[in-house]
Amino acid sequence: MNIIPGLLQRSSRKWLVSLALDVFEYSYTLSLISGKHKMVILYCLMEYQPVRFNELKRYLGKISDKTLSQNLKELEGDELVRRKVYPQIPPKVEHSLPNQNRQ
């Protein structure tokens, strides 16, 4: 049953492949920023960077420490957020966007 490939022109095959890649990229991007707080976290980092944990918590309003920490770790793992630790007492940690995301 090789009817469909014979019916599709070369240009329409390219269009379908292009469409499939666009859908994949879109769904992949959404999977990285899905969640209730991730987009707001990214926006705050874009506007106010660098931001410390408690500052970010104040910007976001009602969010638990655990939820904010978990979201930041996931964003760090996806390389959407950079975490800089300063070796001092008390510990100082700042979160910001990597350079390539500032555009």
Coordinates of N, CA and C in Angstrom, one line a residue:
M1 N 0.8 -1.2 0.0 CA 0.0 0.0 0.0 C 0.9 1.2 0.0
N2 N 1.5 1.5 -1.1 CA 2.4 2.6 -1.3 C 1.7 3.7 -2.1
I3 N 0.4 3.9 -1.9 CA -0.3 4.8 -2.7 C 0.0 6.3 -2.2
I4 N 0.1 6.5 -0.9 CA 0.2 7.9 -0.5 C 1.6 8.5 -0.9
P5 N 2.7 7.8 -0.8 CA 4.0 8.4 -1.3 C 3.9 8.7 -2.8
G6 N 3.2 7.9 -3.5 CA 3.1 8.2 -5.0 C 2.3 9.4 -5.3
L7 N 1.3 9.7 -4.4 CA 0.4 10.8 -4.6 C 1.1 12.2 -4.2
L8 N 2.0 12.1 -3.2 CA 2.6 13.3 -2.7 C 3.7 13.8 -3.7
Q9 N 3.6 15.0 -4.0 CA 4.7 15.6 -4.8 C 5.9 15.9 -3.9
R10 N 7.0 16.1 -4.5 CA 8.2 16.3 -3.8 C 8.1 17.5 -2.9
S11 N 7.5 18.6 -3.4 CA 7.4 19.9 -2.7 C 6.4 19.7 -1.5
S12 N 5.4 18.9 -1.7 CA 4.4 18.7 -0.6 C 5.0 17.8 0.5
R13 N 5.9 16.9 0.1 CA 6.6 16.1 1.1 C 7.5 17.0 2.0
K14 N 8.2 17.9 1.3 CA 9.1 18.8 2.0 C 8.3 19.7 3.0
W15 N 7.1 20.1 2.5 CA 6.2 20.9 3.3 C 5.8 20.1 4.6
L16 N 5.4 18.8 4.4 CA 4.9 18.0 5.5 C 6.1 17.8 6.5
V17 N 7.3 17.6 6.0 CA 8.4 17.4 6.9 C 8.7 18.7 7.7
S18 N 8.6 19.8 7.0 CA 8.8 21.1 7.6 C 7.8 21.3 8.7
L19 N 6.5 21.0 8.4 CA 5.4 21.2 9.3 C 5.6 20.3 10.5
A20 N 6.0 19.0 10.3 CA 6.3 18.1 11.4 C 7.4 18.6 12.3
L21 N 8.5 19.2 11.7 CA 9.6 19.7 12.5 C 9.1 20.9 13.3
D22 N 8.3 21.8 12.7 CA 7.8 22.9 13.4 C 6.9 22.5 14.6
V23 N 6.1 21.6 14.4 CA 5.2 21.1 15.5 C 6.1 20.5 16.6
F24 N 7.1 19.7 16.2 CA 8.0 19.1 17.2 C 8.7 20.2 18.0
E25 N 9.3 21.2 17.4 CA 10.0 22.2 18.1 C 9.1 23.0 19.0
Y26 N 7.9 23.2 18.6 CA 6.9 24.0 19.4 C 6.5 23.1 20.6
S27 N 6.2 21.9 20.4 CA 5.9 21.0 21.6 C 7.0 20.8 22.5
Y28 N 8.3 20.7 22.0 CA 9.4 20.6 22.8 C 9.6 21.9 23.7
T29 N 9.5 23.0 23.1 CA 9.6 24.3 23.8 C 8.5 24.4 24.9
L30 N 7.3 24.0 24.6 CA 6.3 24.0 25.6 C 6.5 23.0 26.7
S31 N 7.1 21.9 26.4 CA 7.5 20.9 27.5 C 8.5 21.5 28.4
L32 N 9.4 22.4 27.9 CA 10.4 22.9 28.8 C 9.8 24.0 29.7
I33 N 8.9 24.7 29.3 CA 8.3 25.8 30.1 C 6.9 25.6 30.6
S34 N 6.5 24.3 30.5 CA 5.2 24.0 31.1 C 5.2 24.1 32.6
G35 N 4.1 24.3 33.1 CA 3.9 24.5 34.6 C 3.3 25.8 34.9
K36 N 2.9 25.9 36.1 CA 2.2 27.1 36.6 C 3.1 28.3 36.7
H37 N 4.4 28.1 37.1 CA 5.2 29.2 37.5 C 6.4 29.4 36.5
K38 N 6.8 28.5 35.7 CA 8.0 28.6 34.9 C 8.1 29.9 34.0
M39 N 7.0 30.1 33.3 CA 7.0 31.3 32.4 C 7.1 32.6 33.2
V40 N 6.5 32.7 34.4 CA 6.6 33.9 35.2 C 8.0 34.0 35.8
I41 N 8.6 32.9 36.2 CA 10.0 32.9 36.6 C 10.9 33.4 35.5
L42 N 10.8 32.9 34.3 CA 11.6 33.4 33.2 C 11.4 34.9 32.9
Y43 N 10.1 35.3 33.0 CA 9.9 36.7 32.8 C 10.5 37.6 33.9
C44 N 10.4 37.2 35.2 CA 11.1 37.9 36.2 C 12.6 38.0 36.1
L45 N 13.2 36.9 35.6 CA 14.6 36.9 35.4 C 15.0 37.8 34.2
M46 N 14.1 37.8 33.2 CA 14.4 38.7 32.1 C 14.3 40.2 32.5
E47 N 13.4 40.5 33.4 CA 13.2 41.9 33.8 C 14.2 42.4 34.9
Y48 N 14.4 41.5 35.9 CA 15.1 42.0 37.1 C 16.5 41.3 37.3
Q49 N 17.0 40.6 36.3 CA 18.2 39.8 36.6 C 19.4 40.6 37.0
P50 N 20.3 40.0 37.8 CA 20.2 38.8 38.5 C 19.3 38.9 39.7
V51 N 18.7 37.8 40.1 CA 17.7 37.8 41.1 C 18.1 36.7 42.2
R52 N 18.0 37.1 43.4 CA 18.2 36.1 44.5 C 16.9 35.4 44.8
F53 N 17.0 34.2 45.4 CA 15.8 33.4 45.7 C 14.7 34.1 46.3
N54 N 14.9 34.8 47.4 CA 13.9 35.5 48.2 C 13.3 36.6 47.4
E55 N 14.1 37.3 46.6 CA 13.5 38.4 45.7 C 12.6 37.8 44.7
L56 N 13.0 36.7 44.1 CA 12.1 36.0 43.1 C 10.8 35.5 43.8
K57 N 10.9 35.1 45.0 CA 9.7 34.6 45.7 C 8.8 35.8 46.0
R58 N 9.3 37.0 46.3 CA 8.5 38.1 46.5 C 7.8 38.6 45.2
Y59 N 8.5 38.5 44.1 CA 7.9 38.9 42.8 C 6.8 37.9 42.4
L60 N 6.9 36.6 42.8 CA 5.9 35.6 42.3 C 4.7 35.6 43.2
G61 N 4.8 36.1 44.4 CA 3.7 36.1 45.3 C 3.6 34.8 46.1
K62 N 2.4 34.2 46.0 CA 2.2 33.0 46.8 C 2.7 31.7 46.1
I63 N 4.0 31.4 46.4 CA 4.6 30.2 45.9 C 5.4 29.6 47.1
S64 N 5.4 28.3 47.3 CA 6.2 27.7 48.4 C 7.6 27.7 48.0
D65 N 8.5 27.6 49.0 CA 9.9 27.4 48.8 C 10.2 26.2 47.9
K66 N 9.5 25.1 48.3 CA 9.8 23.8 47.6 C 9.4 23.9 46.1
T67 N 8.3 24.6 45.8 CA 7.9 24.7 44.4 C 8.8 25.6 43.6
L68 N 9.2 26.7 44.2 CA 10.1 27.6 43.5 C 11.5 26.9 43.3
S69 N 12.0 26.3 44.3 CA 13.2 25.6 44.2 C 13.2 24.5 43.1
Q70 N 12.1 23.7 43.1 CA 12.0 22.6 42.1 C 11.9 23.2 40.7
N71 N 11.1 24.3 40.5 CA 11.0 24.9 39.2 C 12.4 25.5 38.7
L72 N 13.1 26.1 39.6 CA 14.4 26.6 39.3 C 15.4 25.5 38.9
K73 N 15.4 24.4 39.7 CA 16.2 23.3 39.3 C 15.9 22.7 38.0
E74 N 14.6 22.6 37.7 CA 14.2 22.1 36.3 C 14.7 23.0 35.2
L75 N 14.5 24.3 35.4 CA 15.0 25.3 34.4 C 16.5 25.3 34.3
E76 N 17.2 25.1 35.4 CA 18.7 25.0 35.3 C 19.1 23.7 34.6
G77 N 18.4 22.6 34.8 CA 18.7 21.4 34.1 C 18.4 21.5 32.6
D78 N 17.5 22.3 32.2 CA 17.2 22.5 30.8 C 18.0 23.7 30.2
E79 N 18.9 24.2 31.1 CA 19.9 25.3 30.7 C 19.1 26.6 30.3
L80 N 18.0 26.8 30.9 CA 17.2 28.1 30.6 C 17.5 29.1 31.7
V81 N 18.1 28.6 32.8 CA 18.4 29.5 33.9 C 19.8 29.2 34.4
R82 N 20.6 30.3 34.7 CA 22.0 30.1 35.2 C 21.9 30.4 36.7
R83 N 22.6 29.6 37.5 CA 22.7 29.7 38.9 C 24.1 30.0 39.3
K84 N 24.4 31.1 40.0 CA 25.7 31.5 40.4 C 25.8 31.5 41.9
V85 N 26.7 30.7 42.5 CA 26.8 30.6 43.9 C 28.1 31.3 44.3
Y86 N 28.0 32.2 45.3 CA 29.1 33.0 45.8 C 29.6 32.3 47.1
P87 N 30.9 32.0 47.2 CA 31.4 31.3 48.4 C 31.6 32.3 49.6
Q88 N 30.5 32.5 50.3 CA 30.6 33.4 51.4 C 29.6 32.9 52.5
I89 N 29.7 33.5 53.7 CA 28.7 33.2 54.8 C 28.0 34.5 55.1
P90 N 26.7 34.5 55.0 CA 25.7 33.5 54.6 C 25.8 33.2 53.1
P91 N 25.4 32.0 52.7 CA 25.5 31.7 51.2 C 24.7 32.7 50.4
K92 N 25.3 33.1 49.3 CA 24.6 34.0 48.3 C 24.5 33.2 47.0
V93 N 23.2 33.1 46.5 CA 23.0 32.5 45.2 C 22.1 33.4 44.3
E94 N 22.6 33.6 43.1 CA 21.8 34.5 42.2 C 21.4 33.7 41.0
H95 N 20.2 34.0 40.5 CA 19.7 33.3 39.3 C 19.6 34.3 38.2
S96 N 19.9 33.9 37.0 CA 19.8 34.8 35.8 C 19.6 34.0 34.6
L97 N 19.3 34.6 33.5 CA 19.2 34.0 32.2 C 20.6 33.8 31.6
P98 N 20.9 32.7 30.9 CA 22.2 32.6 30.2 C 22.3 33.7 29.1
N99 N 23.4 34.0 28.7 CA 23.6 35.1 27.7 C 22.9 34.9 26.4
Q100 N 22.8 33.6 25.9 CA 22.1 33.4 24.6 C 20.6 33.6 24.7
N101 N 20.0 33.6 25.9 CA 18.6 33.8 26.1 C 18.2 35.3 26.3
R102 N 19.1 36.2 26.3 CA 18.8 37.6 26.7 C 18.3 38.4 25.4
Q103 N 18.3 37.8 24.3 CA 17.9 38.5 23.1 C 16.4 38.8 23.0

